[in-house]
Tab-separated table of C-alpha atoms in Angstrom:
chain	number	residue	atom	x	y	z
A	1	UNK	CA	256.231	79.743	25.125
A	2	UNK	CA	259.515	78.374	23.966
A	3	UNK	CA	262.440	80.608	22.723
A	4	UNK	CA	264.601	78.675	20.372
A	5	UNK	CA	268.603	80.313	19.450
A	6	UNK	CA	270.408	78.056	17.119
A	7	UNK	CA	273.866	78.857	16.158
A	8	UNK	CA	273.128	82.753	16.354
A	9	UNK	CA	276.198	84.948	15.775
A	10	UNK	CA	277.180	88.750	16.404
A	11	UNK	CA	280.229	89.734	14.573
A	12	UNK	CA	281.373	93.424	15.349
A	13	UNK	CA	284.492	93.006	12.624
A	14	UNK	CA	286.808	90.156	11.436
A	15	UNK	CA	288.138	89.151	14.388
A	16	UNK	CA	285.398	90.287	17.278
A	17	UNK	CA	282.101	88.604	17.919
A	18	UNK	CA	279.819	89.353	20.528
A	19	UNK	CA	278.325	86.448	20.639
A	20	UNK	CA	279.776	83.343	18.505
A	21	UNK	CA	277.866	79.970	17.284
A	22	UNK	CA	275.201	80.505	20.559
A	23	UNK	CA	272.414	77.937	20.795
A	24	UNK	CA	270.131	77.566	23.282
A	25	UNK	CA	266.171	75.972	23.967
A	26	UNK	CA	264.422	78.322	26.999
A	27	UNK	CA	260.990	77.285	27.981
A	28	UNK	CA	258.794	78.754	31.182
A	29	UNK	CA	260.656	79.862	34.203
A	30	UNK	CA	263.585	81.919	35.204
A	31	UNK	CA	266.807	81.697	33.072
A	32	UNK	CA	269.649	83.045	34.629
A	33	UNK	CA	272.584	84.524	32.371
A	34	UNK	CA	275.549	84.650	34.060
A	35	UNK	CA	278.802	86.136	33.197
A	36	UNK	CA	281.188	88.727	33.626
A	37	UNK	CA	281.006	92.389	32.235
A	38	UNK	CA	281.363	91.554	28.319
A	39	UNK	CA	280.356	88.296	27.799
A	40	UNK	CA	277.985	88.554	25.697
A	41	UNK	CA	274.737	88.536	27.841
A	42	UNK	CA	273.303	92.160	26.921
A	43	UNK	CA	274.083	91.595	23.132
A	44	UNK	CA	271.862	88.126	23.811
A	45	UNK	CA	269.224	89.848	25.065
A	46	UNK	CA	269.530	92.541	22.310
A	47	UNK	CA	269.181	90.279	19.636
A	48	UNK	CA	265.795	88.527	21.630
A	49	UNK	CA	263.977	91.908	22.080
A	50	UNK	CA	264.751	92.605	18.355
A	51	UNK	CA	266.573	95.868	19.194
A	52	UNK	CA	269.716	94.131	17.219
A	53	UNK	CA	269.977	91.422	14.551
A	54	UNK	CA	272.809	88.578	14.635
A	55	UNK	CA	275.087	88.266	12.027
A	56	UNK	CA	274.141	84.800	11.473
A	57	UNK	CA	271.460	82.165	12.947
A	58	UNK	CA	267.740	82.076	13.736
A	59	UNK	CA	265.960	83.030	16.664
A	60	UNK	CA	262.441	81.645	16.920
A	61	UNK	CA	259.267	82.249	19.860
A	62	UNK	CA	256.836	79.679	19.525
A	63	UNK	CA	258.034	78.678	15.951
A	64	UNK	CA	258.023	82.216	14.752
A	65	UNK	CA	261.039	83.541	13.205
A	66	UNK	CA	261.181	86.458	15.007
A	67	UNK	CA	264.479	88.195	12.503
A	68	UNK	CA	262.042	88.120	10.010
A	69	UNK	CA	258.646	89.235	12.132
A	70	UNK	CA	259.872	91.256	15.243
A	71	UNK	CA	256.326	92.381	15.749
A	72	UNK	CA	255.500	88.733	17.108
A	73	UNK	CA	258.259	88.836	19.026
A	74	UNK	CA	257.928	92.409	20.308
A	75	UNK	CA	253.832	92.305	21.125
A	76	UNK	CA	254.560	89.907	23.961
A	77	UNK	CA	258.016	91.609	25.425
A	78	UNK	CA	258.930	93.054	28.370
A	79	UNK	CA	262.400	94.473	28.660
A	80	UNK	CA	264.410	96.557	31.067
A	81	UNK	CA	267.944	97.297	28.877
A	82	UNK	CA	271.193	97.968	30.886
A	83	UNK	CA	270.968	101.702	29.633
A	84	UNK	CA	267.096	102.571	30.790
A	85	UNK	CA	266.536	106.238	30.363
A	86	UNK	CA	263.461	107.957	31.931
A	87	UNK	CA	262.308	111.595	31.165
A	88	UNK	CA	263.245	113.517	34.313
A	89	UNK	CA	260.457	116.280	34.471
A	90	UNK	CA	257.538	113.541	34.662
A	91	UNK	CA	257.059	111.882	37.422
A	92	UNK	CA	255.786	108.108	37.580
A	93	UNK	CA	252.511	107.501	36.998
A	94	UNK	CA	253.087	110.191	33.982
A	95	UNK	CA	256.294	108.153	32.924
A	96	UNK	CA	254.520	104.751	32.489
A	97	UNK	CA	251.392	105.999	31.148
A	98	UNK	CA	253.746	107.355	28.273
A	99	UNK	CA	255.608	104.627	27.858
A	100	UNK	CA	252.437	102.691	28.146
A	101	UNK	CA	251.148	104.807	24.684
A	102	UNK	CA	254.002	104.068	23.236
A	103	UNK	CA	253.425	100.079	23.439
A	104	UNK	CA	250.008	100.579	22.368
A	105	UNK	CA	248.720	99.887	26.019
A	106	UNK	CA	245.155	101.652	27.102
A	107	UNK	CA	241.833	101.050	28.226
A	108	UNK	CA	240.059	101.719	31.646
A	109	UNK	CA	242.353	98.811	33.558
A	110	UNK	CA	245.245	101.080	32.268
A	111	UNK	CA	245.750	103.031	35.724
A	112	UNK	CA	245.095	100.073	37.931
A	113	UNK	CA	247.870	98.098	36.277
A	114	UNK	CA	249.851	101.210	36.906
A	115	UNK	CA	249.035	101.841	40.505
A	116	UNK	CA	249.672	98.399	41.099
A	117	UNK	CA	253.070	98.172	39.866
A	118	UNK	CA	253.844	101.171	41.564
A	119	UNK	CA	252.650	99.803	44.844
A	120	UNK	CA	255.035	96.229	44.314
A	121	UNK	CA	257.394	98.226	43.700
A	122	UNK	CA	257.082	100.163	46.784
A	123	UNK	CA	257.189	103.713	44.415
A	124	UNK	CA	253.278	104.586	45.922
A	125	UNK	CA	254.484	107.267	47.763
A	126	UNK	CA	257.238	108.886	45.284
A	127	UNK	CA	254.565	108.534	42.404
A	128	UNK	CA	253.683	112.027	42.103
A	129	UNK	CA	257.252	113.495	42.315
A	130	UNK	CA	259.622	114.475	39.159
A	131	UNK	CA	261.900	111.222	38.495
A	132	UNK	CA	264.397	113.562	38.385
A	133	UNK	CA	264.459	113.948	41.813
A	134	UNK	CA	264.465	109.942	42.421
A	135	UNK	CA	267.307	107.899	43.815
A	136	UNK	CA	269.217	105.502	41.250
A	137	UNK	CA	267.148	102.325	42.784
A	138	UNK	CA	263.989	104.280	41.999
A	139	UNK	CA	264.717	104.904	38.540
A	140	UNK	CA	265.799	101.495	38.197
A	141	UNK	CA	262.818	100.453	39.789
A	142	UNK	CA	260.389	102.704	37.559
A	143	UNK	CA	262.173	100.586	34.436
A	144	UNK	CA	261.421	97.401	36.319
A	145	UNK	CA	257.593	98.951	36.058
A	146	UNK	CA	257.534	99.702	32.474
A	147	UNK	CA	258.791	96.159	31.220
A	148	UNK	CA	255.760	94.540	33.402
A	149	UNK	CA	252.953	97.342	31.496
A	150	UNK	CA	251.931	94.931	29.187
A	151	UNK	CA	251.393	91.560	30.968
A	152	UNK	CA	254.146	90.371	28.828
A	153	UNK	CA	254.604	86.581	27.847
A	154	UNK	CA	258.477	87.165	27.717
A	155	UNK	CA	260.224	89.521	29.971
A	156	UNK	CA	264.500	90.042	29.732
A	157	UNK	CA	266.375	92.094	32.588
A	158	UNK	CA	269.290	93.078	31.888
A	159	UNK	CA	271.385	93.547	35.397
A	160	UNK	CA	267.987	94.865	36.899
A	161	UNK	CA	269.290	94.726	40.513
A	162	UNK	CA	271.828	97.417	39.747
A	163	UNK	CA	271.031	100.195	42.474
A	164	UNK	CA	268.973	98.496	44.673
A	165	UNK	CA	269.347	98.278	47.940
A	166	UNK	CA	269.050	94.371	49.843
A	167	UNK	CA	265.495	94.892	50.667
A	168	UNK	CA	264.528	96.246	47.339
A	169	UNK	CA	266.419	92.888	45.801
A	170	UNK	CA	263.876	90.684	47.911
A	171	UNK	CA	261.304	92.356	46.336
A	172	UNK	CA	262.008	92.272	43.007
A	173	UNK	CA	263.054	88.565	43.037
A	174	UNK	CA	259.307	87.659	44.898
A	175	UNK	CA	257.817	89.758	42.145
A	176	UNK	CA	259.395	88.170	39.304
A	177	UNK	CA	258.942	84.561	41.020
A	178	UNK	CA	255.523	85.153	40.909
A	179	UNK	CA	255.415	86.265	37.083
A	180	UNK	CA	257.287	82.948	35.908
A	181	UNK	CA	254.858	80.593	36.526
A	182	UNK	CA	253.446	82.112	32.923
A	183	UNK	CA	256.135	83.409	30.909
A	184	UNK	CA	259.634	83.294	30.070
A	185	UNK	CA	261.847	85.294	32.249
A	186	UNK	CA	265.853	86.052	31.509
A	187	UNK	CA	267.470	87.927	34.334
A	188	UNK	CA	271.447	88.679	32.988
A	189	UNK	CA	273.831	89.447	36.014
A	190	UNK	CA	277.365	89.344	36.903
A	191	UNK	CA	275.782	88.428	40.487
A	192	UNK	CA	275.271	85.375	41.503
A	193	UNK	CA	273.443	85.884	44.347
A	194	UNK	CA	270.776	87.781	42.073
A	195	UNK	CA	270.812	84.297	40.150
A	196	UNK	CA	270.729	81.249	42.689
A	197	UNK	CA	267.762	82.340	44.623
A	198	UNK	CA	265.211	82.253	41.826
A	199	UNK	CA	266.410	80.905	38.501
A	200	UNK	CA	264.753	77.295	37.553
A	201	UNK	CA	268.081	77.314	35.327
A	202	UNK	CA	271.008	78.995	34.632
A	203	UNK	CA	273.365	79.903	31.632
A	204	UNK	CA	276.582	80.751	32.123
A	205	UNK	CA	278.763	83.189	29.189
A	206	UNK	CA	282.009	83.858	28.629
A	207	UNK	CA	283.428	85.629	25.895
A	208	UNK	CA	280.772	85.353	23.795
A	209	UNK	CA	280.506	81.473	24.038
A	210	UNK	CA	277.833	79.072	26.228
A	211	UNK	CA	280.302	77.699	28.804
A	212	UNK	CA	277.362	75.592	30.788
A	213	UNK	CA	273.346	75.467	30.999
A	214	UNK	CA	271.520	73.419	33.107
A	215	UNK	CA	269.472	73.510	36.213
A	216	UNK	CA	271.495	74.899	39.366
A	217	UNK	CA	271.918	71.119	40.451
A	218	UNK	CA	273.275	69.999	37.375
A	219	UNK	CA	276.011	72.819	36.983
A	220	UNK	CA	276.957	72.985	41.010
A	221	UNK	CA	277.617	69.119	40.599
A	222	UNK	CA	280.355	70.288	38.352
A	223	UNK	CA	282.891	71.356	41.119
A	224	UNK	CA	280.969	68.686	43.565
A	225	UNK	CA	284.042	67.193	46.004
A	226	UNK	CA	286.360	69.888	44.804
A	227	UNK	CA	285.623	72.968	47.372
A	228	UNK	CA	287.571	73.366	50.119
A	229	UNK	CA	288.442	75.731	53.027
A	230	UNK	CA	291.768	75.723	54.677
A	231	UNK	CA	293.967	78.564	56.736
A	232	UNK	CA	297.235	79.722	55.384
A	233	UNK	CA	299.837	82.328	56.126
A	234	UNK	CA	299.617	85.768	54.395
A	235	UNK	CA	302.776	85.251	53.185
A	236	UNK	CA	301.668	82.433	51.504
A	237	UNK	CA	298.827	83.501	49.236
A	238	UNK	CA	300.584	84.572	46.432
A	239	UNK	CA	302.030	81.154	45.387
A	240	UNK	CA	298.302	79.967	46.479
A	241	UNK	CA	296.912	81.278	43.845
A	242	UNK	CA	298.832	80.385	41.313
A	243	UNK	CA	298.198	76.674	42.197
A	244	UNK	CA	293.959	76.553	43.231
A	245	UNK	CA	291.026	78.885	42.172
A	246	UNK	CA	289.993	80.633	45.228
A	247	UNK	CA	286.805	81.499	46.078
A	248	UNK	CA	287.048	83.765	49.479
A	249	UNK	CA	289.686	85.350	51.643
A	250	UNK	CA	289.069	85.827	55.093
A	251	UNK	CA	290.963	86.955	57.926
A	252	UNK	CA	291.270	84.267	61.168
A	253	UNK	CA	293.464	83.965	64.386
A	254	UNK	CA	295.909	85.830	62.284
A	255	UNK	CA	295.745	83.804	58.996
A	256	UNK	CA	293.893	83.719	55.774
A	257	UNK	CA	290.856	81.585	55.920
A	258	UNK	CA	290.888	80.334	52.324
A	259	UNK	CA	288.023	78.780	50.223
A	260	UNK	CA	289.441	77.170	47.408
A	261	UNK	CA	288.923	74.698	44.703
A	262	UNK	CA	291.230	72.032	43.903
A	263	UNK	CA	291.203	67.915	42.246
A	264	UNK	CA	293.578	67.629	45.332
A	265	UNK	CA	293.324	69.236	48.507
A	266	UNK	CA	296.367	70.408	50.591
A	267	UNK	CA	296.867	69.130	54.194
A	268	UNK	CA	294.368	70.062	56.766
A	269	UNK	CA	291.484	71.403	54.483
A	270	UNK	CA	287.907	70.888	54.783
A	271	UNK	CA	285.575	69.774	52.478
A	272	UNK	CA	283.030	72.343	51.634
A	273	UNK	CA	278.987	72.093	50.351
A	274	UNK	CA	279.916	73.408	46.829
A	275	UNK	CA	277.679	76.419	45.693
A	276	UNK	CA	276.751	77.940	42.330
A	277	UNK	CA	279.421	80.798	42.615
A	278	UNK	CA	281.931	78.159	43.029
A	279	UNK	CA	280.544	76.508	40.192
A	280	UNK	CA	280.963	79.832	38.267
A	281	UNK	CA	284.082	80.792	38.842
A	282	UNK	CA	285.439	77.136	38.301
A	283	UNK	CA	283.832	77.767	34.632
A	284	UNK	CA	285.380	80.743	34.054
A	285	UNK	CA	289.002	79.823	34.842
A	286	UNK	CA	288.791	76.170	33.259
A	287	UNK	CA	287.063	77.370	29.800
């Protein structure tokens, strides 16, 4: 499986772009899309899913132009959009049967597939209850299930862990890791911890442009030897922010323990091991 995106732009008006001159080549595995709200992540996923068309550029799947043949993509696609909706009067099993019919999926193994998905997403006990009675996290899990109904070869998840508790997030990550051996999985999030535990590669977006792309080690190397920790007085914080990129702060012994990024650390700083979150914040600040 190869997904190739070349010089894609989405222009809304003369001065506003959702995505601008975006190019990336994606193969099997998990790609994490990282970016703040409004960075262009959802715009990109909608164009890959053929829900929206780019203003310019080309998107191909296995060398097939999906802008000319959208059905080629749709036949192999599983998509969980950010604004996924459900029918509240249907239960989970009925809803997945309905979605299967919409996707043209049937056969004697459909019920087996639905049962497996409900079990994998911890929805078996609630499967016969109306979805309208579900929590936000449970509805999100139903959304994940419908995206996997057709055994897709390319799977798009837009902010999939919204509303999931920590245990559900772990279950979701395990499920996606198992799928990624044979598929392209693109996982969009503004939460670094959703990405860093499972993504083979990471793309960082800002204001519709690609800031950085590579495996996690390559991206983290951009802040290697630039991450430090020190103690400062509370009154020093505002001035400290003006001179350094602050990753986090916490209270310690009446002072502030600050994790920060700098080319030249202040006195009494301790060098720390860089993380993907450090690199993400750094790249968003300097670009």
